[in-house]
């Protein structure tokens, strides 16, 4: 075998690549031995061995999809990798990390989830734009900067939130002393008078873990699928990606409706 | 002498010799340096014409002098490659610098180039010396040998080296047209003996959409 001394970085081959672990901070290696993994479309960068990538609508995979895939409406964004060999996953040079769940549950922003083992069940979260994984197994998530784990009670910046495990209390928190009243309205509307941009947070209480990315640059949202248009279903009736714009949801500053509500008009 | 300063800056120590580098990639220098634009990458009239025809264009400059010169481009990760008489195939957009003693040229890549929107041709570098190639995120270097053929996504491929055969695989089936494709419809398979550089990111390509 030819060698290339001084090539600098480590040269990997199937025997030196890790099994279901990171190759570097941005690349993850999955070993398939006749097993299957779900992955987001187009995140495979290279593989050794023989593998097949099939869209979720593939007939042979129907049973697998029924047991571990419960978001039928965004199935077209996912593929099933099957075969044997080692596969490298990466996403636009973002940090990738794997997490293990043991009889647990974790809710994650839809754009951050890269891949998961079929022993986990993927479901749409009640929170629009988020997906929930339930069961035992490994999944791979991307984040903009390394992930930090925090214990509730905690208030986090919406753009830094990646997901949360085992704590069922995500709620909005507004800095009311700062945001209400005439001055608050003007601040939010104009950005003048010292709006800090941190008047709104997500709040978590109870036992569990909150995952944050160390940057406030959001990953591109993946459509998490529309939900049935029924009374009592949050985000119901909204087209995918346009959820959370009902009355009561925070509106963009500059919309008159906000100001009217503040002034009690 | 090429060395990395951090992972995104290339430092080249020169004692009267020269390097070829991507036009405008110099960020600092120490000592006496002369910068000269190389029309057609220093490949002569024939090379210039070939590059114009093939669309595999690159603008290189020749840096000559005494001292240290630092190069960087858009905070891309830089990978050093040592060449000992073998050939490196790299996309011209991923090439940052080479020793001036290395010969550059163009080569036909076939359908791989077409699938990633980079054109049908790629740049080759040959000879003895060092080259610096860029990637979006640190490149992973994968060895290909007879018992371990490798399959790569065209959008993540940046370069390869050694005696490799590449073949283009298409997984386009009727399902692709029904919107149920596997997302990895175009792949390049490498067989033989050598190494392949992939980046942890995919360029936008038509292959990414099917």
JSON list of C-alpha atoms in Angstrom, two decimals, chain A residues 1-15 17 23-24 26-27 39-49 51 53-59 76 78-79 88-94, chain B residues 77 79-82 84 86 136-145 147-153 156 161-163 169 175 179-184 187 189 193-195 197-202 209-210:
[
{"chain": "A", "resi": 1, "resn": "UNK", "atom": "CA", "xyz": [0.00, 0.00, 0.00]},
{"chain": "A", "resi": 2, "resn": "UNK", "atom": "CA", "xyz": [1.36, 3.40, -0.91]},
{"chain": "A", "resi": 3, "resn": "UNK", "atom": "CA", "xyz": [1.92, 5.76, 1.96]},
{"chain": "A", "resi": 4, "resn": "UNK", "atom": "CA", "xyz": [1.80, 9.52, 1.85]},
{"chain": "A", "resi": 5, "resn": "UNK", "atom": "CA", "xyz": [4.12, 10.67, 4.62]},
{"chain": "A", "resi": 6, "resn": "UNK", "atom": "CA", "xyz": [3.45, 14.11, 5.97]},
{"chain": "A", "resi": 7, "resn": "UNK", "atom": "CA", "xyz": [-0.03, 14.30, 4.55]},
{"chain": "A", "resi": 8, "resn": "UNK", "atom": "CA", "xyz": [-0.75, 15.92, 7.88]},
{"chain": "A", "resi": 9, "resn": "UNK", "atom": "CA", "xyz": [-4.11, 14.72, 9.10]},
{"chain": "A", "resi": 10, "resn": "UNK", "atom": "CA", "xyz": [-4.83, 11.12, 9.98]},
{"chain": "A", "resi": 11, "resn": "UNK", "atom": "CA", "xyz": [-5.75, 8.95, 7.04]},
{"chain": "A", "resi": 12, "resn": "UNK", "atom": "CA", "xyz": [-8.78, 6.88, 7.89]},
{"chain": "A", "resi": 13, "resn": "UNK", "atom": "CA", "xyz": [-9.80, 3.51, 6.56]},
{"chain": "A", "resi": 14, "resn": "UNK", "atom": "CA", "xyz": [-12.67, 1.28, 7.68]},
{"chain": "A", "resi": 15, "resn": "UNK", "atom": "CA", "xyz": [-10.58, -0.31, 10.42]},
{"chain": "A", "resi": 17, "resn": "UNK", "atom": "CA", "xyz": [-12.88, 4.80, 11.67]},
{"chain": "A", "resi": 23, "resn": "UNK", "atom": "CA", "xyz": [-14.41, 11.32, 13.52]},
{"chain": "A", "resi": 24, "resn": "UNK", "atom": "CA", "xyz": [-13.89, 14.99, 14.30]},
{"chain": "A", "resi": 26, "resn": "UNK", "atom": "CA", "xyz": [-17.97, 17.97, 12.34]},
{"chain": "A", "resi": 27, "resn": "UNK", "atom": "CA", "xyz": [-18.13, 14.41, 11.04]},
{"chain": "A", "resi": 39, "resn": "UNK", "atom": "CA", "xyz": [-31.13, 10.10, 8.16]},
{"chain": "A", "resi": 40, "resn": "UNK", "atom": "CA", "xyz": [-32.05, 13.48, 6.87]},
{"chain": "A", "resi": 41, "resn": "UNK", "atom": "CA", "xyz": [-31.82, 13.61, 3.12]},
{"chain": "A", "resi": 42, "resn": "UNK", "atom": "CA", "xyz": [-28.39, 14.42, 1.72]},
{"chain": "A", "resi": 43, "resn": "UNK", "atom": "CA", "xyz": [-26.34, 14.29, 4.92]},
{"chain": "A", "resi": 44, "resn": "UNK", "atom": "CA", "xyz": [-24.24, 11.27, 3.93]},
{"chain": "A", "resi": 45, "resn": "UNK", "atom": "CA", "xyz": [-20.85, 12.43, 2.68]},
{"chain": "A", "resi": 46, "resn": "UNK", "atom": "CA", "xyz": [-19.05, 9.12, 2.09]},
{"chain": "A", "resi": 47, "resn": "UNK", "atom": "CA", "xyz": [-19.25, 5.42, 2.87]},
{"chain": "A", "resi": 48, "resn": "UNK", "atom": "CA", "xyz": [-17.29, 2.19, 2.74]},
{"chain": "A", "resi": 49, "resn": "UNK", "atom": "CA", "xyz": [-19.11, -1.05, 2.06]},
{"chain": "A", "resi": 51, "resn": "UNK", "atom": "CA", "xyz": [-25.36, 0.58, 1.32]},
{"chain": "A", "resi": 53, "resn": "UNK", "atom": "CA", "xyz": [-30.51, 4.82, 0.57]},
{"chain": "A", "resi": 54, "resn": "UNK", "atom": "CA", "xyz": [-34.23, 4.66, 0.18]},
{"chain": "A", "resi": 55, "resn": "UNK", "atom": "CA", "xyz": [-36.89, 7.25, 0.51]},
{"chain": "A", "resi": 56, "resn": "UNK", "atom": "CA", "xyz": [-39.28, 6.57, 3.33]},
{"chain": "A", "resi": 57, "resn": "UNK", "atom": "CA", "xyz": [-42.12, 5.89, 0.97]},
{"chain": "A", "resi": 58, "resn": "UNK", "atom": "CA", "xyz": [-40.28, 2.78, -0.23]},
{"chain": "A", "resi": 59, "resn": "UNK", "atom": "CA", "xyz": [-42.63, -0.18, 0.07]},
{"chain": "A", "resi": 76, "resn": "UNK", "atom": "CA", "xyz": [-40.08, 12.97, 2.28]},
{"chain": "A", "resi": 78, "resn": "UNK", "atom": "CA", "xyz": [-35.94, 11.44, 5.50]},
{"chain": "A", "resi": 79, "resn": "UNK", "atom": "CA", "xyz": [-34.23, 8.41, 4.06]},
{"chain": "A", "resi": 88, "resn": "UNK", "atom": "CA", "xyz": [-19.85, 9.35, 7.36]},
{"chain": "A", "resi": 89, "resn": "UNK", "atom": "CA", "xyz": [-22.46, 11.98, 8.15]},
{"chain": "A", "resi": 90, "resn": "UNK", "atom": "CA", "xyz": [-21.99, 15.73, 8.19]},
{"chain": "A", "resi": 91, "resn": "UNK", "atom": "CA", "xyz": [-24.10, 18.84, 7.84]},
{"chain": "A", "resi": 92, "resn": "UNK", "atom": "CA", "xyz": [-22.75, 22.07, 6.35]},
{"chain": "A", "resi": 93, "resn": "UNK", "atom": "CA", "xyz": [-19.69, 21.96, 8.60]},
{"chain": "A", "resi": 94, "resn": "UNK", "atom": "CA", "xyz": [-21.82, 22.37, 11.72]},
{"chain": "B", "resi": 77, "resn": "UNK", "atom": "CA", "xyz": [-10.00, 25.06, 6.67]},
{"chain": "B", "resi": 79, "resn": "UNK", "atom": "CA", "xyz": [-5.18, 20.86, 4.49]},
{"chain": "B", "resi": 80, "resn": "UNK", "atom": "CA", "xyz": [-1.60, 20.21, 3.47]},
{"chain": "B", "resi": 81, "resn": "UNK", "atom": "CA", "xyz": [-0.80, 17.57, 0.89]},
{"chain": "B", "resi": 82, "resn": "UNK", "atom": "CA", "xyz": [2.67, 16.19, 0.18]},
{"chain": "B", "resi": 84, "resn": "UNK", "atom": "CA", "xyz": [6.09, 12.69, -4.25]},
{"chain": "B", "resi": 86, "resn": "UNK", "atom": "CA", "xyz": [2.14, 11.35, -7.78]},
{"chain": "B", "resi": 136, "resn": "UNK", "atom": "CA", "xyz": [-15.55, 23.83, 4.33]},
{"chain": "B", "resi": 137, "resn": "UNK", "atom": "CA", "xyz": [-14.85, 22.33, 7.75]},
{"chain": "B", "resi": 138, "resn": "UNK", "atom": "CA", "xyz": [-11.79, 20.15, 8.35]},
{"chain": "B", "resi": 139, "resn": "UNK", "atom": "CA", "xyz": [-11.40, 17.52, 5.64]},
{"chain": "B", "resi": 140, "resn": "UNK", "atom": "CA", "xyz": [-11.58, 13.85, 6.47]},
{"chain": "B", "resi": 141, "resn": "UNK", "atom": "CA", "xyz": [-8.95, 11.83, 4.64]},
{"chain": "B", "resi": 142, "resn": "UNK", "atom": "CA", "xyz": [-10.12, 8.38, 3.63]},
{"chain": "B", "resi": 143, "resn": "UNK", "atom": "CA", "xyz": [-7.90, 5.63, 2.32]},
{"chain": "B", "resi": 144, "resn": "UNK", "atom": "CA", "xyz": [-9.03, 3.58, -0.62]},
{"chain": "B", "resi": 145, "resn": "UNK", "atom": "CA", "xyz": [-7.47, 0.18, -1.22]},
{"chain": "B", "resi": 147, "resn": "UNK", "atom": "CA", "xyz": [-10.44, -4.37, -0.30]},
{"chain": "B", "resi": 148, "resn": "UNK", "atom": "CA", "xyz": [-11.98, -1.05, 0.70]},
{"chain": "B", "resi": 149, "resn": "UNK", "atom": "CA", "xyz": [-13.58, 0.79, -2.19]},
{"chain": "B", "resi": 150, "resn": "UNK", "atom": "CA", "xyz": [-15.16, 4.09, -1.17]},
{"chain": "B", "resi": 151, "resn": "UNK", "atom": "CA", "xyz": [-18.32, 5.86, -2.24]},
{"chain": "B", "resi": 152, "resn": "UNK", "atom": "CA", "xyz": [-18.50, 9.63, -1.88]},
{"chain": "B", "resi": 153, "resn": "UNK", "atom": "CA", "xyz": [-21.19, 12.26, -2.22]},
{"chain": "B", "resi": 156, "resn": "UNK", "atom": "CA", "xyz": [-18.58, 16.66, -0.25]},
{"chain": "B", "resi": 161, "resn": "UNK", "atom": "CA", "xyz": [-4.57, 11.44, -4.73]},
{"chain": "B", "resi": 162, "resn": "UNK", "atom": "CA", "xyz": [-2.99, 8.24, -5.93]},
{"chain": "B", "resi": 163, "resn": "UNK", "atom": "CA", "xyz": [-3.93, 5.65, -8.45]},
{"chain": "B", "resi": 169, "resn": "UNK", "atom": "CA", "xyz": [-23.22, 5.91, -9.78]},
{"chain": "B", "resi": 175, "resn": "UNK", "atom": "CA", "xyz": [-39.24, 6.96, -7.21]},
{"chain": "B", "resi": 179, "resn": "UNK", "atom": "CA", "xyz": [-40.43, 12.82, -4.77]},
{"chain": "B", "resi": 180, "resn": "UNK", "atom": "CA", "xyz": [-39.42, 9.75, -2.84]},
{"chain": "B", "resi": 181, "resn": "UNK", "atom": "CA", "xyz": [-35.78, 9.55, -3.82]},
{"chain": "B", "resi": 182, "resn": "UNK", "atom": "CA", "xyz": [-33.13, 8.40, -1.43]},
{"chain": "B", "resi": 183, "resn": "UNK", "atom": "CA", "xyz": [-31.51, 11.83, -1.33]},
{"chain": "B", "resi": 184, "resn": "UNK", "atom": "CA", "xyz": [-28.23, 10.32, -2.47]},
{"chain": "B", "resi": 187, "resn": "UNK", "atom": "CA", "xyz": [-22.45, 9.09, -5.94]},
{"chain": "B", "resi": 189, "resn": "UNK", "atom": "CA", "xyz": [-17.22, 5.32, -6.35]},
{"chain": "B", "resi": 193, "resn": "UNK", "atom": "CA", "xyz": [-5.11, 2.61, -4.25]},
{"chain": "B", "resi": 194, "resn": "UNK", "atom": "CA", "xyz": [-4.97, 6.13, -2.85]},
{"chain": "B", "resi": 195, "resn": "UNK", "atom": "CA", "xyz": [-6.65, 8.64, -0.58]},
{"chain": "B", "resi": 197, "resn": "UNK", "atom": "CA", "xyz": [-10.43, 14.08, 0.82]},
{"chain": "B", "resi": 198, "resn": "UNK", "atom": "CA", "xyz": [-14.02, 14.84, 1.79]},
{"chain": "B", "resi": 199, "resn": "UNK", "atom": "CA", "xyz": [-15.35, 17.90, 3.61]},
{"chain": "B", "resi": 200, "resn": "UNK", "atom": "CA", "xyz": [-18.08, 17.78, 6.29]},
{"chain": "B", "resi": 201, "resn": "UNK", "atom": "CA", "xyz": [-20.39, 19.89, 4.18]},
{"chain": "B", "resi": 202, "resn": "UNK", "atom": "CA", "xyz": [-22.07, 19.59, 0.83]},
{"chain": "B", "resi": 209, "resn": "UNK", "atom": "CA", "xyz": [-32.01, 17.98, -4.50]},
{"chain": "B", "resi": 210, "resn": "UNK", "atom": "CA", "xyz": [-32.91, 14.53, -5.72]}
]
